[in-house]
Amino acid sequence: MPPAYLELVNRHGKEPGMVRRMNSLRMLWDMEARVKMLDQWPEVRQVITCAVPSPEMLGGPDVSPGFARVANEGMADICRQWPEKFPAFVASLPMNNPAAALDEMDYAIEVLGAKGVQILTSVNGSALDRPELFQIFERVTKKHGMPVWMHPTRPASRADYPDEDKSQYEIWQVLGWPVETSVAMARMVFSGLLEKLPELRLITHHCGGMLPYFSGRAETLWAQLGSRSIDGSDADALKRLSKPPIEYFKMFYGDTVLGGSSSALRCGLDFFGADHVVFASDCPFDPEGGPMFIREGIRSIEDLDLNESDARKLYFGNAYKLLGMHGDC
């Protein structure tokens, strides 16, 4: 989180708990300290994305484009200062202003050198399959040929039960975020987004949320889509798809951010395949404030005893291909 963007978060952030969390993580905004921390892994390089809250979470469509510009210019500056540690960044977009999002995408990629764009699983609670957002996915895919990172979001103010006024025990984040990822993926699939844009390369945080672990349930129950609806109209979605729904879910990519769980990563690999999983660390959102998730992420891969080809794909080969970067894959 570039310092200038952190200032915007402090002034305009709507979730006090989130603002507090962002300020407490030194490795999030003190990049000099982060570089020193990364020195313990000479082989690690980070493609950086801006932390939540996103520009549209900080203000309306009249101001969010300016917030996105601050974030992207700050991220580009970080990459210019430490190119050996941070070879690339991912652009933030003002998703509550689709026209401005297109302009910012072009600027960030063509002028600042961004290697893709990041979106959240909803636009302030609105679904990503809204017609006016299609042009964003189309532009990044067809014009730029760049991937999309999708980060989950759900506020603490969204209660776990209808008769309560807020989520308890940080359930909104620990369990809620993987659910939000899965919901967003499902809306993309059944709205036909991947049918219309089969070249879209979308990286899901936390290795696809719930989907890899409930794939059997998803495959068998969605094969009966409409059977539980009053009028059966949901079944029309299946008619618009040219292959079974589960095959579209496998078109997504998943990252390795699973808290260091090798068994969960094994499940994600079995679902997506080695060509569709990329290494990520969620640095610095761990109990140690930076190094733990890098260390444990590497261990979770090593514990699987993968063949050399698949291990290289996860560590850097798939990322090189997604980002169009040169390297020995």
CSV table of C-alpha atoms in Angstrom, one decimal, residues 185-311:
chain,number,residue,atom,x,y,z
A,185,MET,CA,-17.0,-17.4,-9.6
A,186,ALA,CA,-20.5,-18.9,-9.9
A,187,ARG,CA,-22.0,-15.7,-11.1
A,188,MET,CA,-19.4,-15.4,-13.8
A,189,VAL,CA,-19.9,-19.0,-14.9
A,190,PHE,CA,-23.7,-19.0,-15.1
A,191,SER,CA,-24.0,-15.5,-16.5
A,192,GLY,CA,-21.9,-16.8,-19.5
A,193,LEU,CA,-18.9,-14.5,-18.9
A,194,LEU,CA,-16.4,-17.3,-19.6
A,195,GLU,CA,-18.5,-18.5,-22.5
A,196,LYS,CA,-18.2,-15.1,-24.1
A,197,LEU,CA,-14.6,-14.6,-23.1
A,198,PRO,CA,-12.9,-18.0,-23.1
A,199,GLU,CA,-9.5,-16.3,-23.2
A,200,LEU,CA,-10.1,-14.5,-19.9
A,201,ARG,CA,-7.4,-15.5,-17.3
A,202,LEU,CA,-8.7,-14.8,-13.8
A,203,ILE,CA,-6.7,-15.7,-10.7
A,204,THR,CA,-8.8,-16.4,-7.7
A,205,HIS,CA,-7.3,-15.7,-4.3
A,206,HIS,CA,-7.1,-18.6,-1.7
A,207,CYS,CA,-7.0,-21.2,-4.5
A,208,GLY,CA,-10.6,-20.8,-5.7
A,209,GLY,CA,-12.3,-20.3,-2.3
A,210,MET,CA,-14.6,-23.2,-1.7
A,211,LEU,CA,-14.8,-24.7,-5.1
A,212,PRO,CA,-11.9,-27.2,-5.1
A,213,TYR,CA,-13.1,-28.7,-1.8
A,214,PHE,CA,-16.8,-28.9,-2.7
A,215,SER,CA,-16.3,-29.7,-6.4
A,216,GLY,CA,-18.2,-32.9,-6.2
A,217,ARG,CA,-21.2,-31.2,-4.6
A,218,ALA,CA,-21.0,-28.3,-7.1
A,219,GLU,CA,-20.8,-30.7,-10.1
A,220,THR,CA,-23.7,-32.9,-9.1
A,221,LEU,CA,-26.1,-30.3,-7.7
A,222,TRP,CA,-25.5,-27.7,-10.5
A,223,ALA,CA,-26.1,-30.5,-13.0
A,224,GLN,CA,-29.7,-30.4,-11.7
A,225,LEU,CA,-29.9,-26.6,-11.8
A,226,GLY,CA,-33.6,-25.4,-11.8
A,227,SER,CA,-34.9,-28.5,-10.0
A,228,ARG,CA,-35.1,-26.7,-6.7
A,229,SER,CA,-36.5,-23.4,-8.1
A,230,ILE,CA,-40.2,-22.6,-7.9
A,231,ASP,CA,-40.5,-21.9,-11.6
A,232,GLY,CA,-37.5,-23.8,-12.8
A,233,SER,CA,-36.2,-20.8,-14.7
A,234,ASP,CA,-32.6,-21.2,-13.4
A,235,ALA,CA,-32.3,-24.2,-15.7
A,236,ASP,CA,-32.2,-21.8,-18.6
A,237,ALA,CA,-28.6,-21.0,-17.6
A,238,LEU,CA,-27.5,-24.5,-18.4
A,239,LYS,CA,-29.0,-24.1,-21.9
A,240,ARG,CA,-26.7,-21.1,-22.5
A,241,LEU,CA,-23.6,-23.0,-21.7
A,242,SER,CA,-21.8,-25.2,-24.2
A,243,LYS,CA,-20.3,-27.5,-21.6
A,244,PRO,CA,-20.9,-28.7,-18.0
A,245,PRO,CA,-20.6,-25.9,-15.4
A,246,ILE,CA,-17.8,-27.6,-13.5
A,247,GLU,CA,-15.6,-27.3,-16.6
A,248,TYR,CA,-15.9,-23.5,-16.5
A,249,PHE,CA,-14.8,-23.4,-12.9
A,250,LYS,CA,-11.7,-25.2,-13.9
A,251,MET,CA,-10.9,-22.4,-16.3
A,252,PHE,CA,-10.0,-20.1,-13.4
A,253,TYR,CA,-6.6,-20.0,-11.8
A,254,GLY,CA,-6.0,-20.4,-8.1
A,255,ASP,CA,-3.1,-19.1,-6.0
A,256,THR,CA,-1.3,-21.0,-3.2
A,257,VAL,CA,-2.5,-18.8,-0.3
A,258,LEU,CA,-3.9,-21.4,2.0
A,259,GLY,CA,-2.2,-20.6,5.3
A,260,GLY,CA,0.5,-23.2,4.6
A,261,SER,CA,-1.9,-26.2,4.4
A,262,SER,CA,-0.4,-28.8,2.1
A,263,SER,CA,-3.6,-30.9,2.1
A,264,ALA,CA,-5.7,-27.9,1.0
A,265,LEU,CA,-3.1,-27.1,-1.8
A,266,ARG,CA,-3.2,-30.8,-2.9
A,267,CYS,CA,-7.0,-30.4,-3.3
A,268,GLY,CA,-6.6,-27.2,-5.3
A,269,LEU,CA,-4.0,-28.8,-7.6
A,270,ASP,CA,-6.3,-31.8,-8.1
A,271,PHE,CA,-9.1,-29.4,-9.2
A,272,PHE,CA,-7.3,-26.8,-11.3
A,273,GLY,CA,-4.3,-28.8,-12.4
A,274,ALA,CA,-0.7,-27.7,-12.2
A,275,ASP,CA,-1.0,-25.4,-15.2
A,276,HIS,CA,-3.6,-23.2,-13.4
A,277,VAL,CA,-2.0,-22.7,-9.9
A,278,VAL,CA,0.4,-19.9,-9.1
A,279,PHE,CA,2.5,-19.2,-6.1
A,280,ALA,CA,1.4,-16.3,-3.8
A,281,SER,CA,2.1,-15.5,-0.2
A,282,ASP,CA,-0.5,-12.9,1.1
A,283,CYS,CA,2.5,-11.1,2.5
A,284,PRO,CA,2.4,-9.4,5.0
A,285,PHE,CA,-1.0,-10.6,6.4
A,286,ASP,CA,0.4,-13.3,8.7
A,287,PRO,CA,0.9,-13.5,12.5
A,288,GLU,CA,4.6,-12.5,12.0
A,289,GLY,CA,3.8,-9.5,9.8
A,290,GLY,CA,5.4,-10.7,6.6
A,291,PRO,CA,7.8,-13.7,6.6
A,292,MET,CA,5.5,-16.5,7.8
A,293,PHE,CA,3.3,-16.9,4.8
A,294,ILE,CA,6.2,-16.8,2.4
A,295,ARG,CA,8.0,-19.5,4.4
A,296,GLU,CA,5.0,-21.7,5.0
A,297,GLY,CA,3.8,-21.2,1.4
A,298,ILE,CA,7.1,-22.6,0.1
A,299,ARG,CA,6.9,-25.5,2.7
A,300,SER,CA,3.4,-26.4,1.6
A,301,ILE,CA,4.6,-26.9,-1.9
A,302,GLU,CA,7.7,-28.8,-0.9
A,303,ASP,CA,5.6,-31.1,1.3
A,304,LEU,CA,3.7,-32.3,-1.7
A,305,ASP,CA,6.9,-33.8,-3.3
A,306,LEU,CA,5.8,-32.7,-6.8
A,307,ASN,CA,7.8,-33.5,-9.8
A,308,GLU,CA,10.3,-30.9,-10.9
A,309,SER,CA,8.2,-29.7,-13.8
A,310,ASP,CA,5.0,-29.1,-11.8
A,311,ALA,CA,6.9,-27.5,-8.9
